[in-house]
Each structure stands twice: as C-alpha cells, then as structure tokens.
PDB file of C-alpha atoms in Angstrom:
ATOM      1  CA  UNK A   4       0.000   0.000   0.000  1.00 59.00           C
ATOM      2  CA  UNK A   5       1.659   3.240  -1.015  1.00 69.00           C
ATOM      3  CA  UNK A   6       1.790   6.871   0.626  1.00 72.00           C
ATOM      4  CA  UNK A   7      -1.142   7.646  -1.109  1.00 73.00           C
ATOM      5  CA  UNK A   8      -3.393   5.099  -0.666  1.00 77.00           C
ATOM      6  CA  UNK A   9      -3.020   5.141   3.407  1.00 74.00           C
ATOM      7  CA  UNK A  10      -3.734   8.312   3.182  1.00 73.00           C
ATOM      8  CA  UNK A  11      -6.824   8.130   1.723  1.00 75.00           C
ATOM      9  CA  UNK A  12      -7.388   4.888   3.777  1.00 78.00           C
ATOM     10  CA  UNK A  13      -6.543   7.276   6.923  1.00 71.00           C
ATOM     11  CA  UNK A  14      -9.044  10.140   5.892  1.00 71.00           C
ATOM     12  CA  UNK A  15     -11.896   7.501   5.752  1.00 75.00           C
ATOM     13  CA  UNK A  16     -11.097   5.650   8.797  1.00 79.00           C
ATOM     14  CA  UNK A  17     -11.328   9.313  10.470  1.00 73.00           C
ATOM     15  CA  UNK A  18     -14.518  10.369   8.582  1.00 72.00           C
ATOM     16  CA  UNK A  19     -16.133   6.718   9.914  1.00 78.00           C
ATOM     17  CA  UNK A  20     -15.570   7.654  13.359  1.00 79.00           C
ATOM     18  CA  UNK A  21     -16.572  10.916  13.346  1.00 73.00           C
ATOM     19  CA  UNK A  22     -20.562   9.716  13.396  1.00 75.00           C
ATOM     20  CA  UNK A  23     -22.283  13.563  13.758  1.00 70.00           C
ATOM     21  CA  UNK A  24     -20.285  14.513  10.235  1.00 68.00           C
ATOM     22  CA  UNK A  25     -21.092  11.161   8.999  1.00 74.00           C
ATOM     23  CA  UNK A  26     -25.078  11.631   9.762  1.00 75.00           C
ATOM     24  CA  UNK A  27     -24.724  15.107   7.911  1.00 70.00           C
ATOM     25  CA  UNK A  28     -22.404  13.962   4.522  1.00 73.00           C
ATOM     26  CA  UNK A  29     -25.352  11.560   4.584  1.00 75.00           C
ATOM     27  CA  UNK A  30     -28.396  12.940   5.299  1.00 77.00           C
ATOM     28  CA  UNK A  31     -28.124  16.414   4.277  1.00 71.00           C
ATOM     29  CA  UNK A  32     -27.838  16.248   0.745  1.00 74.00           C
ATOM     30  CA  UNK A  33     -31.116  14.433   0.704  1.00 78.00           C
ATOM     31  CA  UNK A  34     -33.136  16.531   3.744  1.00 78.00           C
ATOM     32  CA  UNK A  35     -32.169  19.209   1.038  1.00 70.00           C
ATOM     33  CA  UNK A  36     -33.549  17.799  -2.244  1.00 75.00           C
ATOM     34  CA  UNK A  37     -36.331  16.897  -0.585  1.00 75.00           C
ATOM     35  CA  UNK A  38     -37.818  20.317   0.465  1.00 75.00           C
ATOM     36  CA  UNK A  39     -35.953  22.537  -1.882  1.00 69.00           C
ATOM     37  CA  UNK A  40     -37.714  20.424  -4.702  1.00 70.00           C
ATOM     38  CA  UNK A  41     -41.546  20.774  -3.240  1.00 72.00           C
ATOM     39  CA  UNK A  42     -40.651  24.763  -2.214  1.00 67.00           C
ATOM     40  CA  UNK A  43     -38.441  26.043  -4.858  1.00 68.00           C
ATOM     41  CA  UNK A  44     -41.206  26.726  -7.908  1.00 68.00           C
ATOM     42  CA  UNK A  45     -40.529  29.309 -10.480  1.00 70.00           C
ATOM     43  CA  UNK A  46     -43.817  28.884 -11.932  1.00 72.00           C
ATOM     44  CA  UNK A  47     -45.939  32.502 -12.231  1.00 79.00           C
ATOM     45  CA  UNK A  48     -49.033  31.304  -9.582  1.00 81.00           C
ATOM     46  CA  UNK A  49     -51.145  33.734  -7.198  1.00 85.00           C
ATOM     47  CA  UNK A  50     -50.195  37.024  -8.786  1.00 89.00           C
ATOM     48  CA  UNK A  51     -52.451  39.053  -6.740  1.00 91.00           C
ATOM     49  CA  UNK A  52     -54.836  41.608  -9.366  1.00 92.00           C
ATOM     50  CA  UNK A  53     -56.685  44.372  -8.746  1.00 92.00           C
ATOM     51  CA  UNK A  54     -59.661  45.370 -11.276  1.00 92.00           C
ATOM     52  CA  UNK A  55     -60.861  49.066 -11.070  1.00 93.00           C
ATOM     53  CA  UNK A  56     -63.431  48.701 -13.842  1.00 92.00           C
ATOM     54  CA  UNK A  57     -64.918  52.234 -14.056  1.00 92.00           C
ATOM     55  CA  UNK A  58     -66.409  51.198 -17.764  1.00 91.00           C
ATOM     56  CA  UNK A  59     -68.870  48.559 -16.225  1.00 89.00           C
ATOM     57  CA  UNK A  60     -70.075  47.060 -19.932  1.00 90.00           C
ATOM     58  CA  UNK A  61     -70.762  43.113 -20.219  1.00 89.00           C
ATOM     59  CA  UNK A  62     -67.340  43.623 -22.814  1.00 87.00           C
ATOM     60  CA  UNK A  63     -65.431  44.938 -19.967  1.00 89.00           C
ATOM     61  CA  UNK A  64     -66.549  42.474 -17.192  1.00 91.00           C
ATOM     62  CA  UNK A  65     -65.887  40.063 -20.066  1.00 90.00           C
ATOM     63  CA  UNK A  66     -62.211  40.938 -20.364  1.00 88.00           C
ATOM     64  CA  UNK A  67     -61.960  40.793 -16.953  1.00 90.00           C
ATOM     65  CA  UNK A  68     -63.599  37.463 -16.032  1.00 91.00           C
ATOM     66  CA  UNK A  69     -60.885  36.027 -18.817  1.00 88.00           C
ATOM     67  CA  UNK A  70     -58.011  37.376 -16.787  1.00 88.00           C
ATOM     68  CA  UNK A  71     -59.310  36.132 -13.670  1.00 88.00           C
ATOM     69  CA  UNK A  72     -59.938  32.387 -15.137  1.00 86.00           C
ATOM     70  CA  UNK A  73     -56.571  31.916 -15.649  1.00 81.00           C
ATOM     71  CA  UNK A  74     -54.395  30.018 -12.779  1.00 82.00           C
ATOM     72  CA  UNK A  75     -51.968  32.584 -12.628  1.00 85.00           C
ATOM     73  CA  UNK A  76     -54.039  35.450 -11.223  1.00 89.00           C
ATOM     74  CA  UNK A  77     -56.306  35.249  -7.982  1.00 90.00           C
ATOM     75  CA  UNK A  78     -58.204  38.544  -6.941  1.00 91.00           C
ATOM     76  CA  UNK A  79     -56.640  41.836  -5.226  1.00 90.00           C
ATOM     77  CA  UNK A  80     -58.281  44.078  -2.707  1.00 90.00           C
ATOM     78  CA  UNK A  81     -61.049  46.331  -5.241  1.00 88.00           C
ATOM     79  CA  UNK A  82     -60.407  49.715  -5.292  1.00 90.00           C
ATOM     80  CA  UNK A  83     -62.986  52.675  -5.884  1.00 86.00           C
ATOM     81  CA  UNK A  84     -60.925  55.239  -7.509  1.00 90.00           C
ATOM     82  CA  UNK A  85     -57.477  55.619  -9.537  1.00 90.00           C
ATOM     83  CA  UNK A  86     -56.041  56.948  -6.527  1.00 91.00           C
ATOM     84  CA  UNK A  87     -57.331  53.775  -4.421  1.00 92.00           C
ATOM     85  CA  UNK A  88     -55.749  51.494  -6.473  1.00 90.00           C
ATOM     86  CA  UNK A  89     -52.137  53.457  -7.276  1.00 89.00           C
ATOM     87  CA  UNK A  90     -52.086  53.305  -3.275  1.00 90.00           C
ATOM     88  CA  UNK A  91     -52.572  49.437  -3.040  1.00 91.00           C
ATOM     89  CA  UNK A  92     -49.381  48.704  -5.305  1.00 89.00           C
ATOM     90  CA  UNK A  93     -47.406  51.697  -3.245  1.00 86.00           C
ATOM     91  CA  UNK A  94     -48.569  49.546  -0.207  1.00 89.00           C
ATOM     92  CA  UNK A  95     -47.680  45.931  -1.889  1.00 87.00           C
ATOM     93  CA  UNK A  96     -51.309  44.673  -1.292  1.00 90.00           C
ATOM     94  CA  UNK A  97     -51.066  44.023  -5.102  1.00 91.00           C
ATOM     95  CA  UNK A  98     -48.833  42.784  -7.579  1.00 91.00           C
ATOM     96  CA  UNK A  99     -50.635  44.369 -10.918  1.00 92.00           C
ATOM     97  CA  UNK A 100     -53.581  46.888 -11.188  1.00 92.00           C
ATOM     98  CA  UNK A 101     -55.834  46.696 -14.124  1.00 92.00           C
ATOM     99  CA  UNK A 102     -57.753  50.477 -15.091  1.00 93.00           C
ATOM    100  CA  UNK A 103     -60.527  49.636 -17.759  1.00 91.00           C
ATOM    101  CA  UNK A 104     -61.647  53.541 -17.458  1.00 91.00           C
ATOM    102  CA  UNK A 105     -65.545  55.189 -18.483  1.00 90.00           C
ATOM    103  CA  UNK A 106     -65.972  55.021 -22.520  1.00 90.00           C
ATOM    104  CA  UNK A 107     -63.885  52.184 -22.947  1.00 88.00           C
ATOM    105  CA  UNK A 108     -66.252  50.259 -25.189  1.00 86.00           C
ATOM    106  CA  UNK A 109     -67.637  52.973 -26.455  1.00 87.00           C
ATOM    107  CA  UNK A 110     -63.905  54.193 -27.686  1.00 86.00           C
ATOM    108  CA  UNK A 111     -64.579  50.438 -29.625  1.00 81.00           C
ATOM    109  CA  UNK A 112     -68.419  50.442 -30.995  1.00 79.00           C
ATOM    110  CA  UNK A 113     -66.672  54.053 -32.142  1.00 81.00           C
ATOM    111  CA  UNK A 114     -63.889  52.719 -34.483  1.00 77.00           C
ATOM    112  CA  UNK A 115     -61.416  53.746 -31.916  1.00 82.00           C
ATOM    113  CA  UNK A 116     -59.165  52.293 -30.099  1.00 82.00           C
ATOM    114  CA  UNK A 117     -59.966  51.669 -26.578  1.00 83.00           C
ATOM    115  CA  UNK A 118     -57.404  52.436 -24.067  1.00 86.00           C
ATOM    116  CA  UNK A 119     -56.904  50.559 -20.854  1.00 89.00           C
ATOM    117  CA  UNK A 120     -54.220  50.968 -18.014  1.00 90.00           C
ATOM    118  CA  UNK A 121     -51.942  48.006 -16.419  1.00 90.00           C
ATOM    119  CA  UNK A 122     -49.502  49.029 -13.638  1.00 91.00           C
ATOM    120  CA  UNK A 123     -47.165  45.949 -12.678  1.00 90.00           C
ATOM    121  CA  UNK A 124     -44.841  45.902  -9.103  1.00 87.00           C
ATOM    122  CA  UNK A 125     -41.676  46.038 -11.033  1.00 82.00           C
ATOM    123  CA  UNK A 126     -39.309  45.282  -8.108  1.00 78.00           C
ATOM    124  CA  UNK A 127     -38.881  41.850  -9.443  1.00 73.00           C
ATOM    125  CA  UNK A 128     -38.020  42.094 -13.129  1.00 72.00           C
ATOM    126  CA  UNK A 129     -38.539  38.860 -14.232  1.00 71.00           C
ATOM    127  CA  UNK A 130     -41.914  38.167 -12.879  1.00 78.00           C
ATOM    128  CA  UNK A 131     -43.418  41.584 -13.407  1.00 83.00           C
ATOM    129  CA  UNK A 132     -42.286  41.284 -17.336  1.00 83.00           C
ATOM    130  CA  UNK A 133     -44.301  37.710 -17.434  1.00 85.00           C
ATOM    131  CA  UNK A 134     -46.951  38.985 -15.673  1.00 88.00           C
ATOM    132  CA  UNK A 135     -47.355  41.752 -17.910  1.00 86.00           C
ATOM    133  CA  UNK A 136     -47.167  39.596 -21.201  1.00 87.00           C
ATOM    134  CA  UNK A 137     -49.934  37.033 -19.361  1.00 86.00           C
ATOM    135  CA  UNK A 138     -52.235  39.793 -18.835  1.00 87.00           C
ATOM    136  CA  UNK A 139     -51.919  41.538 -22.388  1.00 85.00           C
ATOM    137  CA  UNK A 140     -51.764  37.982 -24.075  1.00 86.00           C
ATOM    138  CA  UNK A 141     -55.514  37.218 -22.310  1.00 85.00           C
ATOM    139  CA  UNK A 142     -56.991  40.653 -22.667  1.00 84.00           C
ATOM    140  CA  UNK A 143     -56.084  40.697 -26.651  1.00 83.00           C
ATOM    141  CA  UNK A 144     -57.417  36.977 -26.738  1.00 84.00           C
ATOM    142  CA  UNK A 145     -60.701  37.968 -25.381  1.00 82.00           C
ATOM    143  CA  UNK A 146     -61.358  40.555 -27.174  1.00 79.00           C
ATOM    144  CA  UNK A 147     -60.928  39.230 -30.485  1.00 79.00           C
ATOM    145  CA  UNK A 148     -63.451  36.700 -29.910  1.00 82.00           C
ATOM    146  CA  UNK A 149     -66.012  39.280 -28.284  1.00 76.00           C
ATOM    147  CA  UNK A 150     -65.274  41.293 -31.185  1.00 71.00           C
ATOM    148  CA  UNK A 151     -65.682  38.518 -33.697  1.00 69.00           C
ATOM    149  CA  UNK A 152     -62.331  38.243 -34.804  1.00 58.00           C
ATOM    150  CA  UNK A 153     -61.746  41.846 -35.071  1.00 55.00           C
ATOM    151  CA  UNK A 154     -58.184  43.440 -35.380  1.00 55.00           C
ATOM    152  CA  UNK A 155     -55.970  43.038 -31.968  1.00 53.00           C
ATOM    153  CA  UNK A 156     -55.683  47.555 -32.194  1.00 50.00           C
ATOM    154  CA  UNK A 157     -58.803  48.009 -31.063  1.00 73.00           C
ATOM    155  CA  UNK A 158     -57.675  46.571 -27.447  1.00 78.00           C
ATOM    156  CA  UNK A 159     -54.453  49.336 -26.072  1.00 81.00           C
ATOM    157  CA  UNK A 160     -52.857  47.978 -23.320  1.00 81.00           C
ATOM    158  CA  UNK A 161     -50.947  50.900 -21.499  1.00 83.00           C
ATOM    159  CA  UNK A 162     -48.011  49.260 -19.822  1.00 85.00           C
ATOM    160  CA  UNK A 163     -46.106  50.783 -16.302  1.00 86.00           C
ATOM    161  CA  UNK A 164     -43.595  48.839 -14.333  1.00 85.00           C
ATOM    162  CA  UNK A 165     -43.473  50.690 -11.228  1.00 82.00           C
ATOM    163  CA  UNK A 166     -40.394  50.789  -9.143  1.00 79.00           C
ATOM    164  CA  UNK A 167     -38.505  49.915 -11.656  1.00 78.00           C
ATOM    165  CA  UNK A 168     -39.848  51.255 -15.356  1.00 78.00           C
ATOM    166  CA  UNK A 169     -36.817  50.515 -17.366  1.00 78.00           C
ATOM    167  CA  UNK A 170     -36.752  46.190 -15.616  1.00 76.00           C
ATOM    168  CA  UNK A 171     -33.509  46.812 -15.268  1.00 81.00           C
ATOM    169  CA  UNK A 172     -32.351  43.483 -13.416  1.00 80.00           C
ATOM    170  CA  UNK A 173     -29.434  44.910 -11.772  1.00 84.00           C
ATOM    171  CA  UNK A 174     -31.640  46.690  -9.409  1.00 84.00           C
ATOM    172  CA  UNK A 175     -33.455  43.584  -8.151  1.00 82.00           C
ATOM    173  CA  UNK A 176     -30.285  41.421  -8.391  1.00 85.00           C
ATOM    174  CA  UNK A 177     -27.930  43.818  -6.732  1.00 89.00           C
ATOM    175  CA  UNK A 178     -29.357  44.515  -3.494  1.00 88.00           C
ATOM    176  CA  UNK A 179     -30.315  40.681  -2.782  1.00 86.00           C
ATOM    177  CA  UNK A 180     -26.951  39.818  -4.031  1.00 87.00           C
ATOM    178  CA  UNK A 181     -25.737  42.488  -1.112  1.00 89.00           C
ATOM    179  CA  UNK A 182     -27.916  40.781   1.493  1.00 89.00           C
ATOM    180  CA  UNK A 183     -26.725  37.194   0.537  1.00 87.00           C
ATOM    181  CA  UNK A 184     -23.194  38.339   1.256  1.00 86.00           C
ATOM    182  CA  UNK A 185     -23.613  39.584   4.276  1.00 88.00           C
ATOM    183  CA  UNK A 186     -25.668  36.792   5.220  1.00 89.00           C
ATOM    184  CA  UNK A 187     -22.960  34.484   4.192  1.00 87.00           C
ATOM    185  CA  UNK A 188     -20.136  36.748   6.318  1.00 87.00           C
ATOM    186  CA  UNK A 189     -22.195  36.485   9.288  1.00 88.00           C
ATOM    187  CA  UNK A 190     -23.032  33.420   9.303  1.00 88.00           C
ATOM    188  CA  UNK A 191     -19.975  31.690   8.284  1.00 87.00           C
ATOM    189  CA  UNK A 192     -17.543  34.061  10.639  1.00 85.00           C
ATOM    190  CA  UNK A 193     -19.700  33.207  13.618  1.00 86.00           C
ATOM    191  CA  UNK A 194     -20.065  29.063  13.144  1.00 84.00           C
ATOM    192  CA  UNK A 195     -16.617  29.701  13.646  1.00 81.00           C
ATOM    193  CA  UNK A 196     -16.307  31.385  16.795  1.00 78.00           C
ATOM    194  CA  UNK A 197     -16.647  29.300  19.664  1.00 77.00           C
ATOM    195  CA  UNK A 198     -15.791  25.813  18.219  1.00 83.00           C
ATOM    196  CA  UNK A 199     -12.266  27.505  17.163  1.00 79.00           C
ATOM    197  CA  UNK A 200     -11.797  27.827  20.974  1.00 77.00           C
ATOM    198  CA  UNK A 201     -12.711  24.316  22.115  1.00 79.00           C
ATOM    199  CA  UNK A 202     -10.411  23.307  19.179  1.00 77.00           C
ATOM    200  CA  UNK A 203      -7.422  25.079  20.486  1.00 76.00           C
ATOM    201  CA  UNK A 204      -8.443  24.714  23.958  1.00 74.00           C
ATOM    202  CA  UNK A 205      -8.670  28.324  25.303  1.00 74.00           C
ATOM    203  CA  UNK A 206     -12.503  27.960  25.864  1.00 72.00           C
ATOM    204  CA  UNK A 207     -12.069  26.589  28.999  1.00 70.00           C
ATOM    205  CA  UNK A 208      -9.263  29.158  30.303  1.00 74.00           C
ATOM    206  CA  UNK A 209     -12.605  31.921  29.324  1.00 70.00           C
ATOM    207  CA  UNK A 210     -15.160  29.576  31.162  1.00 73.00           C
ATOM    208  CA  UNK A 211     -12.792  30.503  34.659  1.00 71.00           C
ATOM    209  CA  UNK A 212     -12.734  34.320  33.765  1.00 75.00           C
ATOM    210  CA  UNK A 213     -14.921  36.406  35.888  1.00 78.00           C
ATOM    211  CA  UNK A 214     -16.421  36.734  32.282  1.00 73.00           C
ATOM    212  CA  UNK A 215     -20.591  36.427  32.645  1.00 78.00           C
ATOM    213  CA  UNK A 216     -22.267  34.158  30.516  1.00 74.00           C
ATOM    214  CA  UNK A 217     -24.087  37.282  28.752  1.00 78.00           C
ATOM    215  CA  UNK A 218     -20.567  39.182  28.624  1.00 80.00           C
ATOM    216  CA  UNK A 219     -19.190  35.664  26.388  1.00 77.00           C
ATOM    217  CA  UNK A 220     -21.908  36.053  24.129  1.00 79.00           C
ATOM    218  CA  UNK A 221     -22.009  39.389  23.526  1.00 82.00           C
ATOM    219  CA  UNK A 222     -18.047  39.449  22.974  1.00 81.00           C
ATOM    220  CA  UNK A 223     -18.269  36.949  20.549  1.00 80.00           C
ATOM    221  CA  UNK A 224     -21.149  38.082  18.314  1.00 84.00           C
ATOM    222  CA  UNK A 225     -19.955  42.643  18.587  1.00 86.00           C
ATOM    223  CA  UNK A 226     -16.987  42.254  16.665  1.00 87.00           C
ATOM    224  CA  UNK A 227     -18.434  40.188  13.582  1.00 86.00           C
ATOM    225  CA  UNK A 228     -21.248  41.955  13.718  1.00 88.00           C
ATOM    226  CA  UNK A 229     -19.191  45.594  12.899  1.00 89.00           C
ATOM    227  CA  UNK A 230     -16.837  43.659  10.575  1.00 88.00           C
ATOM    228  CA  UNK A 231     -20.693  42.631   8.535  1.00 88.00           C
ATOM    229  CA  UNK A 232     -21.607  46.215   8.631  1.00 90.00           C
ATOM    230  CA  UNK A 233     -18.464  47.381   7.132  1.00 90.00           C
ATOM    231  CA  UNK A 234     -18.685  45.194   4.679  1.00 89.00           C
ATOM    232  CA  UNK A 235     -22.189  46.209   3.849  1.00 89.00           C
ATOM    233  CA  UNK A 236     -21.512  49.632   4.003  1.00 91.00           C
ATOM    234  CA  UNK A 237     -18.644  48.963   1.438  1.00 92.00           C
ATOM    235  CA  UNK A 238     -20.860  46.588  -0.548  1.00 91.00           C
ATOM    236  CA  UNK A 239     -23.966  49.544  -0.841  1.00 92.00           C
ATOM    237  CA  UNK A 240     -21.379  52.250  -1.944  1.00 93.00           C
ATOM    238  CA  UNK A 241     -20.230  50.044  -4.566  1.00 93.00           C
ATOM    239  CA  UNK A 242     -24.107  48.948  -6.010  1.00 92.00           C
ATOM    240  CA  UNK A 243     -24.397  53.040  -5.691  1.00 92.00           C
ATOM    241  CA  UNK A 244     -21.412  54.448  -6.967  1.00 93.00           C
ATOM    242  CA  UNK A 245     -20.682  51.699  -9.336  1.00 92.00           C
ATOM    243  CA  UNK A 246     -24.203  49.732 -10.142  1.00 90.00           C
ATOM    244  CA  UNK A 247     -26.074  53.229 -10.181  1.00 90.00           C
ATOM    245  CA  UNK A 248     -29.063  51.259  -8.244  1.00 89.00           C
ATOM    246  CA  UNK A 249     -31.579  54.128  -6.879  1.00 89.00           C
ATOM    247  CA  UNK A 250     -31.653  54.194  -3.084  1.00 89.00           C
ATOM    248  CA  UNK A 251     -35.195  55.709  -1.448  1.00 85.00           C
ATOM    249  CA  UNK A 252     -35.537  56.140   1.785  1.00 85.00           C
ATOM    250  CA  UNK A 253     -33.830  56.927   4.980  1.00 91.00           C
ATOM    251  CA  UNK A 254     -30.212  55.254   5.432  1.00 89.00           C
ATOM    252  CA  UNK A 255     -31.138  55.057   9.871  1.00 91.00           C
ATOM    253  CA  UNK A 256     -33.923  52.865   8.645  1.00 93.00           C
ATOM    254  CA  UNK A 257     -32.078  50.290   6.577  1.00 90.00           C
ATOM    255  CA  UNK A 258     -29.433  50.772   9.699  1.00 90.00           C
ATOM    256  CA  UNK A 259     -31.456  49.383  12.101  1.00 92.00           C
ATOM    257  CA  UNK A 260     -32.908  46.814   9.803  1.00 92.00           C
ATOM    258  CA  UNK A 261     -29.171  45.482   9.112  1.00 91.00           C
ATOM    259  CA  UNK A 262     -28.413  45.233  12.665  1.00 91.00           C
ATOM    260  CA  UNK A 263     -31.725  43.303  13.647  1.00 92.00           C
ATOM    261  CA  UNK A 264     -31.088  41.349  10.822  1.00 92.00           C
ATOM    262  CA  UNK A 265     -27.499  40.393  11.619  1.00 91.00           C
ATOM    263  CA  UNK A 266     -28.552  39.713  15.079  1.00 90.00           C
ATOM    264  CA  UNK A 267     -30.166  36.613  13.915  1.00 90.00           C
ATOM    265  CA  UNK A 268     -27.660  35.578  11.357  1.00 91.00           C
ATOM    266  CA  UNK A 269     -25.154  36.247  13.616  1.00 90.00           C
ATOM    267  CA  UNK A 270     -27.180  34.122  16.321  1.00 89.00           C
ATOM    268  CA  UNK A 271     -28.066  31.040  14.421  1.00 90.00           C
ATOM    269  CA  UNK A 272     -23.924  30.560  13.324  1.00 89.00           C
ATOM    270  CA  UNK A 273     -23.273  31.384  16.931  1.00 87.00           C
ATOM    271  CA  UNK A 274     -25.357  28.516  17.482  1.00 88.00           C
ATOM    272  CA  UNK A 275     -24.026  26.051  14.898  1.00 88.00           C
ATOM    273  CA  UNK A 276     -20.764  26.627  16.362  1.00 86.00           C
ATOM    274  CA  UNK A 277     -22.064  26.232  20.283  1.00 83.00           C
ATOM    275  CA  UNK A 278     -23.261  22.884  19.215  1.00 83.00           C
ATOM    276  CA  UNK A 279     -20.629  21.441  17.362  1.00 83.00           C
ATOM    277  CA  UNK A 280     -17.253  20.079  17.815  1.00 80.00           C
ATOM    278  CA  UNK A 281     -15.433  20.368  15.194  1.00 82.00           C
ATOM    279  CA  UNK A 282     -15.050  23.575  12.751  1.00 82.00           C
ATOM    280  CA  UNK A 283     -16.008  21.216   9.739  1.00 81.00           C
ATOM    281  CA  UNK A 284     -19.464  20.394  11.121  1.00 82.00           C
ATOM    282  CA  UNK A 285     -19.894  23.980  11.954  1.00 86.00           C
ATOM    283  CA  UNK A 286     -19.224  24.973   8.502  1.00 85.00           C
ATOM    284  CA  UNK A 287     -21.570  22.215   7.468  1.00 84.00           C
ATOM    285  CA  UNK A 288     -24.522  23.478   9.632  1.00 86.00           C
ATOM    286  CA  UNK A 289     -24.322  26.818   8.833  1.00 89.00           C
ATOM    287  CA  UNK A 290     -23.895  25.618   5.094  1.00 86.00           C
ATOM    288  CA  UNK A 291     -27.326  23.765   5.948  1.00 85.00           C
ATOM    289  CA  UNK A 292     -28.551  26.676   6.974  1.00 87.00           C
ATOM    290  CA  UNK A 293     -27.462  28.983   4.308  1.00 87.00           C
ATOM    291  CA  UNK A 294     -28.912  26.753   1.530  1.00 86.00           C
ATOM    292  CA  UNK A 295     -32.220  27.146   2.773  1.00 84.00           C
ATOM    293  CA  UNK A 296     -31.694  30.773   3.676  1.00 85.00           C
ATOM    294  CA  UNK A 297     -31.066  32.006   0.485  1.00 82.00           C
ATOM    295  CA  UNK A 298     -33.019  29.650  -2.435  1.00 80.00           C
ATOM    296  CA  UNK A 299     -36.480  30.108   0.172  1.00 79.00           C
ATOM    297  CA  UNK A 300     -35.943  33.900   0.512  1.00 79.00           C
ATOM    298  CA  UNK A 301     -37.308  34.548  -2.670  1.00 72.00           C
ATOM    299  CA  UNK A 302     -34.425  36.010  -4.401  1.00 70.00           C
ATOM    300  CA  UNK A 303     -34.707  33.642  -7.069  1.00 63.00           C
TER     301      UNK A 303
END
C-alpha cells in the first residue's frame, strides 16, 4: 500500500468515526432535495390583481372574467378610484392593477381604439415582465373573440412597471446579491467562533474568567457583527457608486434593519458553532442553513 493510498485509507477511517459529520455527509444532501424540490417553484401562480373597472359594460366584465380564469391570477383588494388602487401597489397589497376607465367600449363600438391601463410591481423584473405579457396575451385573446375576430388595435394595453420602469435586473439582483453576502459573512464568521476555541483549547481558560455568561456572548457576536456592517456599508457604496441602483428612503432605517437582521444571522452561526465540535461540522450546519436561507428567501 503506497503513501497515497493510506492516506486516503486514513481520511476515511477518520470520517467513519466521526458519526455527527457522517449523519450530515449523509443525510443532508437528501433533507435538502427533498424540500428545496416541493418549495423552490418558479412557476408565475397567485399574482395578486386588482380590477378598477370604471367602464362597467358586459365587454369589460368580459375581459376581466378572462383574466381572472386563468391560474396565474387570484383577486386583489377592489379599489374605488385611480387613486385607491395606485395606493394598493405603493402599499404591496397588489402585484398588478388593471384600469378599464368610463368610454372604454364605447372608444370600440366608435372605431377607436380603446385604451386601458396596467400598472405591474416592477421590483422583481422577471416576474413583473411575465406577468405583464400574461395579462396583455388574455386581454387581446378575449377581445378578439367578443369582437368577432376583429383586429388586436382596437384593445391598447398601457403598460407601467413601477419601481422599476426601465426592468432593469441589476436593481433587483444587486441589493439581494448584497444581502446574501452579508448573510454568508455572518453566518460563516460566527459558526466559527466558539468551536475555534474548544479546538485550540482556550474555551475553557474563558469559562474561569470572571467573564458572565451574557458578557461571552455578547463578545463573541460585537466584533463580527461591525466587521458585517463594514462590509455592507462597502458593498452599498459600490451597487451606488458603481451599479447606479436608486436608493429611497432613509439610510437610519435600513441601519437598524441590518443590525436586527445580523442579530439573527449572527445568532443562528453562533449557534451552529455552540453545538458542534469540530469547525467542519460547523461549517456544514451553517452551510445547511445557508442553503435554505437564500433559495427560500425569494431572491430567485
């Protein structure tokens, strides 16, 4: 048997007895599949619509009812007026607003075309695009049958993607990229923390400190958690400076939403590494963690 071989022969024995890594190499991958398979669906389902239908003609309940069959699109909160229903998307109780406005069909009986509004939650490009092109594609179908087969014109769809008019994608991919990172930093920096200690053996020489139990914790988790915020304060002046992504709002607010944020990510790898005894299963149970974190938070 050469070098080589007992090496690898050595690495396996030592994997074999190490029976909490084992159970994870093992049973992880598979946990994994399992619910990232039934959760993760990229499928456009329950788009939330709301219908301000200020025409109120059988053709324009008509158009509407065909939207509405579809299995992509269940039923917003109904606004009375314009301003009603420009407040529900501000206020994310909808996804996409439909305006069929007074002398819509008779814009149509008239020869002309008739003009209806659609104002899409353009935060996330990709879906608001789809939803878009679902609602046009079932409006125009609709009304060419109502209409006998008449010309598609007669039906204008005015488009708006609010938040984001232009879908450019680096303004939904940047900032979740930026909140993946730090997630990751956090995380990972802090599985580290305390199993590093019983590794090296200083955890005990703390445990005899007058140090309070409270004081540990709080030692451990301060400094990672201004290391995260400089890097997210490094990682927003780049997707500004750099990325040109539009920031709204006030900068205290997203402050104090980073730090209760990191306070849990920071928590849960503080956890992983309480828990385990080795740095590699740390690593694995915040990786555990992270996988889930990120592919359930809706980012993609």
């Amino acid at each position: 048997m050469g070098p080589l071989s007992s090496m690898v022969r050595k690495e396996f024995l030592q994997l074999r007895r190490d029976k909490a890594m084992l159970r994870m190499i093992l049973m992880v991958p598979v946990i994994q599949l399992l619910i990232l398979a039934y959760a993760i669906n990229t499928d456009l389902r329950n788009v939330r619509v709301s219908v301000l239908d200020q025409d109120g003609t059988p053709l324009s309940r008509r158009l509407v009812a065909a939207v509405m069959e579809t299995d992509v699109f269940v039923p917003g909160p109904t606004p009375a007026t314009p301003s009603a229903l420009k407040a529900q998307l501000e206020r994310g109780e909808t996804d996409l607003a439909i305006h069929l406005p007074r002398g819509f069909t008779r814009a149509i009986v008239a020869g002309r075309p008739g003009q209806l509004g659609i104002d899409v939650d353009g935060t996330n490009s990709s879906l608001a695009g789809r939803a878009a092109g679902y609602v046009q594609a079932a409006l125009m179908q609709e009304a060419r049958r109502a209409l006998g087969g008449g010309p598609p014109a007669q039906i204008e769809a005015v488009t708006r993607f609010l938040y984001n008019p232009e879908l450019e994608s680096r303004h939904y991919m940047v900032p979740g990229i930026l909140v993946m990172l730090v997630t990751i930093i956090a995380a990972f920096i802090t599985g580290m923390a305390v199993v590093r200690e019983k590794e090296i053996g200083t955890l005990e020489q703390v445990m005899v400190t007058p140090l309070g139990a409270g004081q540990f914790v709080a030692g451990k988790l301060i400094p990672y958690a201004l290391i995260a915020l400089f890097d997210l304060a490094l990682a927003l002046a780049v997707a500004l400076l750099w990325f040109h992504v539009p920031f709204r709002g006030p900068l205290p607010v997203l402050l104090l939403g980073t730090v209760g944020y990191l306070a849990v990510t920071l928590g849960i790898g503080l956890f992983a590494s309480s828990v385990s005894g080795t740095q590699q299963q740390a690593m694995f149970s915040v990786w555990f963690y992270l996988v889930f974190a990120v592919l359930l938070s809706g980012f993609f």
